[in-house]
Coordinates of C-alpha atoms and ligand atoms in Angstrom, one line a residue:
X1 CA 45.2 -24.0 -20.1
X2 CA 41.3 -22.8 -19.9
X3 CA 40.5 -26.0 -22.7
X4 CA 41.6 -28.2 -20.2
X5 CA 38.6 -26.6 -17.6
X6 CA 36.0 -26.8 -19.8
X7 CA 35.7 -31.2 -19.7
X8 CA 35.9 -30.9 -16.0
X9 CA 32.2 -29.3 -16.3
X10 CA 29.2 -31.7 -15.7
X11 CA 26.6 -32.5 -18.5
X12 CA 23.0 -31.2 -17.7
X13 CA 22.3 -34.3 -17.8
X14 CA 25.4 -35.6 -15.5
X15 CA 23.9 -33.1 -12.8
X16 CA 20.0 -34.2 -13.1
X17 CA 20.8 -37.4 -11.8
X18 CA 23.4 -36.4 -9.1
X19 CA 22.1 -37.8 -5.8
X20 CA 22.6 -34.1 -4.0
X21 CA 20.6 -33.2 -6.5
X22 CA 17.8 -35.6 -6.7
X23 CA 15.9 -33.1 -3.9
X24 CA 16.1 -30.3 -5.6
X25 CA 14.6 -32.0 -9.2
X26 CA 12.0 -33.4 -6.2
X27 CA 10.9 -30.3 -4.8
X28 CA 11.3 -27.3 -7.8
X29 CA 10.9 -30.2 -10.9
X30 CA 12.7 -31.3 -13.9
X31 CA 12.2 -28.4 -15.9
X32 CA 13.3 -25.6 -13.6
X33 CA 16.5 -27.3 -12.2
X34 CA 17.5 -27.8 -15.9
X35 CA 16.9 -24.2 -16.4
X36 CA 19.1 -24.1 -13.9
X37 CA 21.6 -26.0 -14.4
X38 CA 22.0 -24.4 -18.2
X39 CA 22.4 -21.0 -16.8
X40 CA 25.2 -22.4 -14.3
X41 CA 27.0 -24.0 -16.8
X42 CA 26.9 -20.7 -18.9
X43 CA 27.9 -18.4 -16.0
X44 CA 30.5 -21.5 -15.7
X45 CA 31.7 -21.2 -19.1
X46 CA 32.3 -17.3 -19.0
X47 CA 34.3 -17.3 -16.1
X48 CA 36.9 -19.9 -17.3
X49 CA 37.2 -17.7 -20.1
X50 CA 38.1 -14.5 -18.6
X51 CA 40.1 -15.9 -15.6
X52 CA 41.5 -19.7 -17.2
X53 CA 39.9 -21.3 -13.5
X54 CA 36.9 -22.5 -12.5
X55 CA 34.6 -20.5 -10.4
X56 CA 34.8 -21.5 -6.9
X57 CA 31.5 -21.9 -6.1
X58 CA 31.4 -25.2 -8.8
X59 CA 32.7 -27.0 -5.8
X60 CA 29.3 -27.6 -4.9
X61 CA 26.9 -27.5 -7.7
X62 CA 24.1 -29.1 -5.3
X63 CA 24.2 -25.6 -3.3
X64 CA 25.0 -23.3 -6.1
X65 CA 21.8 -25.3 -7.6
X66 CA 19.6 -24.3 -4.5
X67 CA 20.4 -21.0 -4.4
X68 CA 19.6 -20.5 -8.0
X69 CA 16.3 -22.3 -8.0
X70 CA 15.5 -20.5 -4.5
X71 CA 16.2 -16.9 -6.2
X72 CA 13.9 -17.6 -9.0
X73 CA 11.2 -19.2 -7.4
X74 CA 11.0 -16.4 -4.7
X75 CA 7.6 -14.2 -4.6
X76 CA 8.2 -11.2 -6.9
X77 CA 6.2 -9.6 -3.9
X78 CA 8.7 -9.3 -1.1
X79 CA 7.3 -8.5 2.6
X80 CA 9.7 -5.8 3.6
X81 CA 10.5 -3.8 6.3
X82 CA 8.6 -0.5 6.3
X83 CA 10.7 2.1 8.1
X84 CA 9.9 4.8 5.5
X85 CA 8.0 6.4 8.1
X86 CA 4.9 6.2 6.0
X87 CA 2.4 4.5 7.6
X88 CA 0.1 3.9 4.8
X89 CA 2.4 3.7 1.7
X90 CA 0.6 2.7 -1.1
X91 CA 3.7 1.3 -2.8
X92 CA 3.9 -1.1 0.1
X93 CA 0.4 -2.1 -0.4
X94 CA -1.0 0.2 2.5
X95 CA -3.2 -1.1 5.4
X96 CA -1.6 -3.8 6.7
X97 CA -4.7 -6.5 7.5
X98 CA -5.4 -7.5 11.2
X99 CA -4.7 -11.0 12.7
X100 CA -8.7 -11.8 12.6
X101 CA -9.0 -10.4 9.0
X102 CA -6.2 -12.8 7.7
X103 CA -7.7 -15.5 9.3
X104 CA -11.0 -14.9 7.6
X105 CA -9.5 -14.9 4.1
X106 CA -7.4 -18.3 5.0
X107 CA -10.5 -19.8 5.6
X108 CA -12.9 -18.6 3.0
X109 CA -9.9 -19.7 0.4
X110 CA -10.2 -23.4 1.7
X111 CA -13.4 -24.0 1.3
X112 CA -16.4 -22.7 -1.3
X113 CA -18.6 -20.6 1.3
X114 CA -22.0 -18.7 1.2
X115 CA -20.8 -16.0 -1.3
X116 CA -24.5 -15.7 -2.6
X117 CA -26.0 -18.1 -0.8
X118 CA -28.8 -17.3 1.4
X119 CA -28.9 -20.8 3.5
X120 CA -32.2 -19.3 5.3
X121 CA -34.3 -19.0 2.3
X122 CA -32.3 -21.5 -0.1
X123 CA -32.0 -18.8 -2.8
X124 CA -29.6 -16.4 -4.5
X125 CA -27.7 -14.2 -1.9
X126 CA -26.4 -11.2 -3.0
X127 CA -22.5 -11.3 -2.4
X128 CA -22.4 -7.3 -0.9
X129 CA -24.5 -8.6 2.2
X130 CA -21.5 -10.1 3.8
X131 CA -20.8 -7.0 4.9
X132 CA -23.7 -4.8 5.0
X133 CA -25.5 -5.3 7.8
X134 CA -21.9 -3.7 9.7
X135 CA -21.7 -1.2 7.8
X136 CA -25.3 -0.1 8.5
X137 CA -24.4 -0.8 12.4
X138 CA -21.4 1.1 12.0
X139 CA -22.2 4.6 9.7
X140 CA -26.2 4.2 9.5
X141 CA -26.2 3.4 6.1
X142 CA -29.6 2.1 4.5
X143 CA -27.4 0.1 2.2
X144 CA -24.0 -0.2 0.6
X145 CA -22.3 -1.8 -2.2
X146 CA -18.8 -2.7 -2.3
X147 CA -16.6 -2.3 -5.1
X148 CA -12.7 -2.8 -6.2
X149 CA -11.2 0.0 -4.6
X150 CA -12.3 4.3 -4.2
X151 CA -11.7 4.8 -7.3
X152 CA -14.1 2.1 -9.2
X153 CA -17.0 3.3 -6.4
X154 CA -16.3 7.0 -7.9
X155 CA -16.4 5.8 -11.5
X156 CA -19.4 3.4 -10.7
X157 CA -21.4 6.5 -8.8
X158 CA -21.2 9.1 -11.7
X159 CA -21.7 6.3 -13.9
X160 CA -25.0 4.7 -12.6
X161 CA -26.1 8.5 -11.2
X162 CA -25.1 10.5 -13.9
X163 CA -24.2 8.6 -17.5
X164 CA -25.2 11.1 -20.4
X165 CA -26.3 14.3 -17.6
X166 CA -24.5 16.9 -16.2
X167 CA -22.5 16.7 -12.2
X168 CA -21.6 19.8 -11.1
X169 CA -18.0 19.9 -9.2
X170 CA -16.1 23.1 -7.1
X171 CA -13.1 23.6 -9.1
X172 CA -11.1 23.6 -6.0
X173 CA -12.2 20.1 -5.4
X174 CA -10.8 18.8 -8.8
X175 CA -8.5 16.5 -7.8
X176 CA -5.9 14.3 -9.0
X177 CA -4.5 11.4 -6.9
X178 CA -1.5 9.3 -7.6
X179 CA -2.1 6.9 -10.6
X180 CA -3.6 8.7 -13.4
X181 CA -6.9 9.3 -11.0
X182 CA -8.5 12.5 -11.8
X183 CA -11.9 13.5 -11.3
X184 CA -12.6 15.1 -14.9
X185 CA -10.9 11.9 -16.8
X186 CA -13.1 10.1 -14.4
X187 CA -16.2 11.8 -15.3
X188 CA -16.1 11.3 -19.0
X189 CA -15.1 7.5 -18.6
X190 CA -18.3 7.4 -16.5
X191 CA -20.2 9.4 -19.6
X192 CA -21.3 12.6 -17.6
X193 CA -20.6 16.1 -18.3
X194 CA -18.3 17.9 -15.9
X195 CA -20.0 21.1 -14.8
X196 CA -17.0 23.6 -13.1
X197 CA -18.5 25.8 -10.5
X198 CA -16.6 28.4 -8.4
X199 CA -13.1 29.2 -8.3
X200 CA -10.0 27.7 -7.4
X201 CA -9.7 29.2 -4.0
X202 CA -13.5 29.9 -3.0
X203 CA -16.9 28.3 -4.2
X204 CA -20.5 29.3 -3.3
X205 CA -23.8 27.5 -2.7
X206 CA -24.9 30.2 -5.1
X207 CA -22.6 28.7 -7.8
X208 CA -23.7 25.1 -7.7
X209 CA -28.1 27.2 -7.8
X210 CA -27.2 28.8 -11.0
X211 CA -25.5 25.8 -12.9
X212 CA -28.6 23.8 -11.9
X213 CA -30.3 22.4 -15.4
X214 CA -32.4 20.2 -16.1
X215 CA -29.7 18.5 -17.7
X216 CA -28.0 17.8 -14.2
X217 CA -28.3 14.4 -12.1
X218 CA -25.5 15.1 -9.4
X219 CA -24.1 17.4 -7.3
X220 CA -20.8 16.4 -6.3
X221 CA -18.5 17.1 -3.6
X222 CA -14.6 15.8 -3.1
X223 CA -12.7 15.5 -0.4
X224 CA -9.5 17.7 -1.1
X225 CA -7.7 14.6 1.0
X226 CA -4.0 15.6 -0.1
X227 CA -4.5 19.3 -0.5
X228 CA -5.1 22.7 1.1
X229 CA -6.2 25.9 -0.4
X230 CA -5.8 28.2 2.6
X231 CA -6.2 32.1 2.8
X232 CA -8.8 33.4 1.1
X233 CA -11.2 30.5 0.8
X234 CA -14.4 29.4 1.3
X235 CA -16.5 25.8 0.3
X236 CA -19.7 24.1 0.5
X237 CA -20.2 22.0 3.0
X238 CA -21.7 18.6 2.3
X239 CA -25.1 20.0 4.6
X240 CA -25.6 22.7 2.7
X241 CA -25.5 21.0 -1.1
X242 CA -28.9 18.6 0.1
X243 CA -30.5 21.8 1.2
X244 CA -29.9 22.5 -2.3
X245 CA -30.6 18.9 -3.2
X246 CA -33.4 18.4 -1.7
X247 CA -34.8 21.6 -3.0
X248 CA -33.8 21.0 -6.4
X249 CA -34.5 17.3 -6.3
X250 CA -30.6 16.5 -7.1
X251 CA -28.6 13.9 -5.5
X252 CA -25.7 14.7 -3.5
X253 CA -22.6 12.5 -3.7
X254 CA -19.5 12.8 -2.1
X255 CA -15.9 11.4 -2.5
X256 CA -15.1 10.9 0.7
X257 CA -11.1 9.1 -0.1
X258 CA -10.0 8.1 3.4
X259 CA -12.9 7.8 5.7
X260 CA -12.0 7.0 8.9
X261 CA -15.2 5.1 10.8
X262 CA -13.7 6.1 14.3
X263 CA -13.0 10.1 15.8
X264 CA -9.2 10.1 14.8
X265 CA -9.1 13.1 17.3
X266 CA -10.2 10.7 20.2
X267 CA -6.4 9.2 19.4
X268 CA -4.8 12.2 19.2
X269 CA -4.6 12.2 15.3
X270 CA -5.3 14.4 12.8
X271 CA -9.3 15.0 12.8
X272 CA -10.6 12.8 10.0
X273 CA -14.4 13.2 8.4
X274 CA -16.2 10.1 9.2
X275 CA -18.7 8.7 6.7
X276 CA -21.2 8.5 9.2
X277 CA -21.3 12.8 10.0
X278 CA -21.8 12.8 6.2
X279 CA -24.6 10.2 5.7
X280 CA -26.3 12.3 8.7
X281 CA -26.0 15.5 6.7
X282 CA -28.1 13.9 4.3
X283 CA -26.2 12.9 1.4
X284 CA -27.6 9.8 -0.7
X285 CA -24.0 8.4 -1.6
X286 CA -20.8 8.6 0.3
X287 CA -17.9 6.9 -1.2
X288 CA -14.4 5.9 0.8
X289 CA -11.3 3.2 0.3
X290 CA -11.2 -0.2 2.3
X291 CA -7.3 0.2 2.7
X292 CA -6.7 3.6 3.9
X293 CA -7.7 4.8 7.3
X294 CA -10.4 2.0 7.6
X295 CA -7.5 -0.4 8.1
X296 CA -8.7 -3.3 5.8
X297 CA -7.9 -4.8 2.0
X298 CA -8.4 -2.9 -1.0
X299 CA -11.9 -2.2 -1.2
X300 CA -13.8 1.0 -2.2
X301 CA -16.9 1.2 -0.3
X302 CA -20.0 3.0 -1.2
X303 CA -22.8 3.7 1.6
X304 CA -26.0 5.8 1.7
X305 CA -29.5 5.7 0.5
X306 CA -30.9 2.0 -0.3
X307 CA -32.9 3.7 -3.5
X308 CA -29.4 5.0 -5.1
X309 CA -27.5 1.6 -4.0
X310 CA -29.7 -0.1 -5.9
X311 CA -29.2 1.7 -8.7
X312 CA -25.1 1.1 -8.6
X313 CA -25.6 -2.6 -7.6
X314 CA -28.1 -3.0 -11.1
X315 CA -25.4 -1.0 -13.6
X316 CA -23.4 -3.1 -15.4
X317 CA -19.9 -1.9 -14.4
X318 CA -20.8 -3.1 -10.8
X319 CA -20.4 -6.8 -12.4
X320 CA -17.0 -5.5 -13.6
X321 CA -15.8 -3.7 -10.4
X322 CA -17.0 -5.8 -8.2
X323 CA -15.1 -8.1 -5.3
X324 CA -14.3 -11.9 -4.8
X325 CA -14.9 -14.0 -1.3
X326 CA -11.3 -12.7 -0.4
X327 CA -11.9 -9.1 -0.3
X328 CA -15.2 -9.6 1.3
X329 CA -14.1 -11.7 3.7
X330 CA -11.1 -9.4 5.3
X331 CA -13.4 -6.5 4.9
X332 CA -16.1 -8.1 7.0
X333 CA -13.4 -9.6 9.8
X334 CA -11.9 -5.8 9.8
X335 CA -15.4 -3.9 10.0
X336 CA -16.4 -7.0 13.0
X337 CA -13.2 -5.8 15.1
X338 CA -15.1 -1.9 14.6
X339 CA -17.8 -3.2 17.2
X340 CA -15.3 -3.8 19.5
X341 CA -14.1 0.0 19.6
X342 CA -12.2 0.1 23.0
X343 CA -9.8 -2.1 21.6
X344 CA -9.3 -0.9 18.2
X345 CA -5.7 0.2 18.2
X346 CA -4.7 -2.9 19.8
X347 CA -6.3 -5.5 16.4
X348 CA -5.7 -2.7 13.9
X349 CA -2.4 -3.0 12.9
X350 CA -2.9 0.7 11.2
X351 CA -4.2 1.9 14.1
X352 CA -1.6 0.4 16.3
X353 CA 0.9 1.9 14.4
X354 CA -0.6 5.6 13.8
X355 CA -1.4 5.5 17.5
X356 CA 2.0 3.9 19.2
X357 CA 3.4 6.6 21.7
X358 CA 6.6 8.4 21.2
X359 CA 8.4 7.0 24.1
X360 CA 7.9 3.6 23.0
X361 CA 9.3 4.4 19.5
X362 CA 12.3 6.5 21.3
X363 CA 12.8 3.2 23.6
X364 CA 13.1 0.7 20.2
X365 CA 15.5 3.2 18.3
X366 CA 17.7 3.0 22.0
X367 CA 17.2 -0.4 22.4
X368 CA 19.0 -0.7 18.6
X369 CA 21.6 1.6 18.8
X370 CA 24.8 0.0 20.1
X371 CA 24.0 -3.0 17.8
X372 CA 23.8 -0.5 14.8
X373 CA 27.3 1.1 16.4
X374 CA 28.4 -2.3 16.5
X375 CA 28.1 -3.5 12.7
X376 CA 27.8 -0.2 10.8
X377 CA 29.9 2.3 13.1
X378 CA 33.0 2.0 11.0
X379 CA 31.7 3.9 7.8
X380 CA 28.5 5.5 9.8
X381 CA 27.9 7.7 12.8
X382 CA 24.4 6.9 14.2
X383 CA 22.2 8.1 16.2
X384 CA 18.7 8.2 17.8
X385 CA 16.9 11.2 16.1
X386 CA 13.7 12.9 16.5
X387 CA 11.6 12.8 12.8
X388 CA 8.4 12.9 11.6
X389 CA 6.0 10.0 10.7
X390 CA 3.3 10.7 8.0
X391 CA -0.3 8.8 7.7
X392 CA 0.2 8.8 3.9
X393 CA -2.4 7.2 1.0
X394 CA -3.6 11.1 1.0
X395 CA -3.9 11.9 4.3
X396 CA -2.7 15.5 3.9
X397 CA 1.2 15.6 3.9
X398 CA 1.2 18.3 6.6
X399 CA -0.6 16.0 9.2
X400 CA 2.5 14.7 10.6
X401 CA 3.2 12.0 13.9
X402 CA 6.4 12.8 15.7
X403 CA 8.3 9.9 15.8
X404 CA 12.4 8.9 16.4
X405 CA 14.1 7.7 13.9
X406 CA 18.3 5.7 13.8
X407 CA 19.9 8.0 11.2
X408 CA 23.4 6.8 9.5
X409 CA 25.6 10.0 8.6
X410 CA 27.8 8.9 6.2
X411 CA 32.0 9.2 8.1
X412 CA 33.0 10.1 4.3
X413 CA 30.4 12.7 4.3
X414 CA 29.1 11.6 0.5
X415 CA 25.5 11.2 -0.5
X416 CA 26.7 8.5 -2.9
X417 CA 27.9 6.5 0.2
X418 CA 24.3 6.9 1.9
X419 CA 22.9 6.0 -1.5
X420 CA 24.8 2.6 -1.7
X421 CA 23.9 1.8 1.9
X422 CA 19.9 2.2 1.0
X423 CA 20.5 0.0 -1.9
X424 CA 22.3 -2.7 -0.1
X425 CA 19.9 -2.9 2.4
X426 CA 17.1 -2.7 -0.4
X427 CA 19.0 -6.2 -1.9
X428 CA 18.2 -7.9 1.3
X429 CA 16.3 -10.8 1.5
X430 CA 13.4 -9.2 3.8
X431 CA 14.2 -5.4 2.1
X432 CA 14.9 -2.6 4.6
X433 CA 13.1 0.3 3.5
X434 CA 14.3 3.7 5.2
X435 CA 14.5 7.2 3.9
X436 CA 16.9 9.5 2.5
X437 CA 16.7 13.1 3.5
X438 CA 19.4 16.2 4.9
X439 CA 22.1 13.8 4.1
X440 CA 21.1 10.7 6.1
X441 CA 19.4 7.6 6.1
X442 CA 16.5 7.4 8.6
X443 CA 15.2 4.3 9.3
X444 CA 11.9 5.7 11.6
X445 CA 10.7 2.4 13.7
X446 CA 7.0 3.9 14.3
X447 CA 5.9 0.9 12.1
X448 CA 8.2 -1.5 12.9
X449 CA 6.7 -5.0 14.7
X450 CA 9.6 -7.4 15.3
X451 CA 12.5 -5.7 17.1
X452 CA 14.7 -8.2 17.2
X453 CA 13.4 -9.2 13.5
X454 CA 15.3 -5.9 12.4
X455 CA 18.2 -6.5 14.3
X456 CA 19.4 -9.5 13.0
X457 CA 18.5 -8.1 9.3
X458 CA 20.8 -5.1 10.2
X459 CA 23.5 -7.3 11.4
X460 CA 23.2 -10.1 8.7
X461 CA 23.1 -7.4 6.2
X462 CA 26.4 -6.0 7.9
X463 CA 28.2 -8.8 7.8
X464 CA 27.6 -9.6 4.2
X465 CA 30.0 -7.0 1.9
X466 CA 28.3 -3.5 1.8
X467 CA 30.3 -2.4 -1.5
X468 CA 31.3 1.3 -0.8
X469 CA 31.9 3.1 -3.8
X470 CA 35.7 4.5 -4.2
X471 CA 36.3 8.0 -4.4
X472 CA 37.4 7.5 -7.9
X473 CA 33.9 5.9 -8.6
X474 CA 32.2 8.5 -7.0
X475 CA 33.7 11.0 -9.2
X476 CA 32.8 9.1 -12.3
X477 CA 30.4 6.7 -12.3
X478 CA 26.8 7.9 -12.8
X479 CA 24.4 6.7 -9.6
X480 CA 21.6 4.5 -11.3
X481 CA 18.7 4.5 -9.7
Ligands
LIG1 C1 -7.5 7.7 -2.2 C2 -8.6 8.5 -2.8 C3 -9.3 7.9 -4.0 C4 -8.9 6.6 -4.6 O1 -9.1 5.6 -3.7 P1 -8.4 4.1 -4.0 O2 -9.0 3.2 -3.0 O3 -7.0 4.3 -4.0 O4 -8.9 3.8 -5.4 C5 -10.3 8.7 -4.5 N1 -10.7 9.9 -4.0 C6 -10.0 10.4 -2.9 C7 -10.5 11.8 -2.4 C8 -9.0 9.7 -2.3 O5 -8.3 10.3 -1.3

């Protein structure tokens, strides 16, 4: 009889004041565990009613308690495993930050630290200096100014450069970026006036003479970072818009996006424009993100001219963009690891990853194998397969890394069954992220730091019950997403 379950529950109160539960009230407090506890009960309540028994699990309310309280008190932000074989996925937070960098930012959160504080002359520091004495070193900037990420250094260039004039853009360099970022909406936040010049495909230094008014306060170039026009093309380079510049007496900015501080091609990557080659052309401003190829936290970084700097750092919207003793901090540790260039790839995990050698990858995905063979080779046949890794955060889509990936081909053949694979191991306490493509499920280990990490998340995950749809349910049930 199910009304004969129901008094064999506990009071909220009852379970408060449990002994085996006094820790928990200790560690998570009174209110959560209640919380807790109610939502038990509940879940308690439900089940005697639709089987007439008692869940199993209230055998131990003290555990079922902890887990509870554990799930909800977990970080919404979940370190995963990042085996999408993007190296810098923005919706895993790209650049992941080097050991000295992390340190930095541990320390300046302890303790309040010389944000604006200029100890030598007992005045007001300004907070941008932290880092720009390296970035001078490092691109031969006169000056910079660092802002929330690319995108607020674009908006705060056309803004303090250009607010109420004219900025003349190629319209082959009119770009939009993930996240609502486009350069005409970002134009008339910033109050200029867009000035198209050219065409799609090709754009002369002719184009940006004859839209020259009086009315204009930029000329602006964008790098076309996850684009190509090719074929018939042809665009102004940044040297030849301040000959044009300088003629004129127009500033020259440019959008740089990535901006690598190192010759990618030295590594064997994809060749990468480097502020610095800019800033040499002459260009007063040269924007770039702190997260992307750079290596560091989210930052957007704007270096160049000390006369045009100052402009940014006096506009308002700098106060509103700008970055607290955390960003400033990793940002210096990561630009200090710069000056030590020969060993770069080794204290840049970004680096390390983009520049970690086939044969070690090949080596990993072998080393994993049986183990894979071992806990998944029932449903899956797996194997070591060659793939290709991809710099992502705009890096152009075609500038691929050959890598090696394990790849589970569903026995049953069905996509549905690789589908409920990814989502089991998405459900995982530390996520494994892989990808989904020509019927598989590649799990590319170019970015992977913890072998043995992995393997025991493969095999817990293994072990606990990887729900494979029926055929039945494959044929009816929708897949959510
Ligand atoms: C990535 C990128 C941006 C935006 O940078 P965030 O740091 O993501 O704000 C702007 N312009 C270009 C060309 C980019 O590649």
């Amino acid at each position: 009889m199910p009304d004969a379950l129901y008094p064999q529950l506990p009071s909220v109160d009852r379970l408060l004041h449990d002994v085996t539960v006094a820790p928990l009230v200790a560690r998570y407090g009174q209110r959560l565990t209640a919380d807790a506890a109610r939502t038990l009960l509940a879940q308690a309540r439900a089940h005697i009613a639709a089987h007439r028994a008692l869940p199993e699990w209230t055998s131990n309310w003290s555990r079922a308690l902890q887990q509870t309280l554990a799930e909800r008190s977990a970080s919404k932000l979940k370190p995963v495993f990042n085996l999408t074989g993007v190296v810098l996925h923005t919706n895993l937070g790209r650049a992941q930050l080097a050991d000295d960098a992390i340190g930095a930012v541990a320390r300046v959160m302890r303790a309040p630290v010389t944000l604006e504080y200029n100890l030598d002359e007992a005045q007001r520091g300004h907070r941008d200096d932290t880092v720009a004495a390296l970035l001078r070193e490092i691109t031969g900037a006169e000056a910079c100014c660092i802002v929330n990420n690319n995108a607020a250094a674009v908006l705060l260039m056309f803004a303090a450069l250009a607010d109420g004039k004219e900025a003349i853009a190629s319209r082959g360099e009119l770009i939009e970026i993930g996240g609502a970022f486009r350069i005409p909406d970002v134009m008339r936040q910033a109050g200029c006036t867009l000035v198209e010049v050219g065409t799609t495909n090709r754009t002369h230094l002719a184009d940006y003479r004859n839209a020259i008014t009086e009315r204009t306060a930029l000329l602006v170039k964008v790098h076309t970072s996850n684009y190509r026009i090719e074929g018939f093309t042809s665009a102004v380079s940044e040297a030849e818009l301040v000959t044009l510049g300088r003629e004129t007496g127009v500033p020259v900015v440019s959008d740089l996006g990535s901006g690598a501080l190192i010759d990618m091609s030295a590594y064997g990557l994809p060749a990468e424009t480097m502020p610095q080659q800019i800033l040499a052309d002459g260009v007063d401003l040269v924007s770039f993100s702190g997260d992307k190829l750079l290596g560091g936290p989210q930052a957007g970084i704007i270096v160049g001219r000390a006369d045009a700097i100052a402009r940014l750092q006096k506009h308002p919207l700098k106060r509103a963009l700008r970055c607290d003793k955390i960003t400033l901090a990793a940002l210096e540790a990561t630009l200090r690891l710069y000056l030590r260039s020969d060993q770069l790839p080794l204290l840049l995990p970004t680096l390390r990853y983009l520049t970690r050698p086939l044969s070690d990858i090949a080596q990993a995905v072998e080393r994993l194998l049986p183990e894979c063979r071992n806990t998944y080779g029932a449903s899956f046949n797996i194997d070591s397969t060659p793939c290709l890794s991809q710099i992502g955060s705009g890096a152009l889509p075609m500038n691929t890394l050959p890598s090696q990936a394990l790849t589970f081909v569903p026995r049953d053949g069905r996509g549905r069954t690789l589908e409920a694979l990814a989502s089991h191991w998405h459900a995982q306490p530390k996520p494994i992220l892989g990808r989904i493509a020509d019927n598989r499920l590649w799990l590319d280990l170019r970015c992977l730091d913890d072998e043995s990490e992995l393997l025991a998340a493969l095999q817990a995950a293994g072990t606990r019950n990887l729900s494979l749809p029926t055929i039945e349910e494959q044929n009816k049930k929708p897949f959510a997403r």
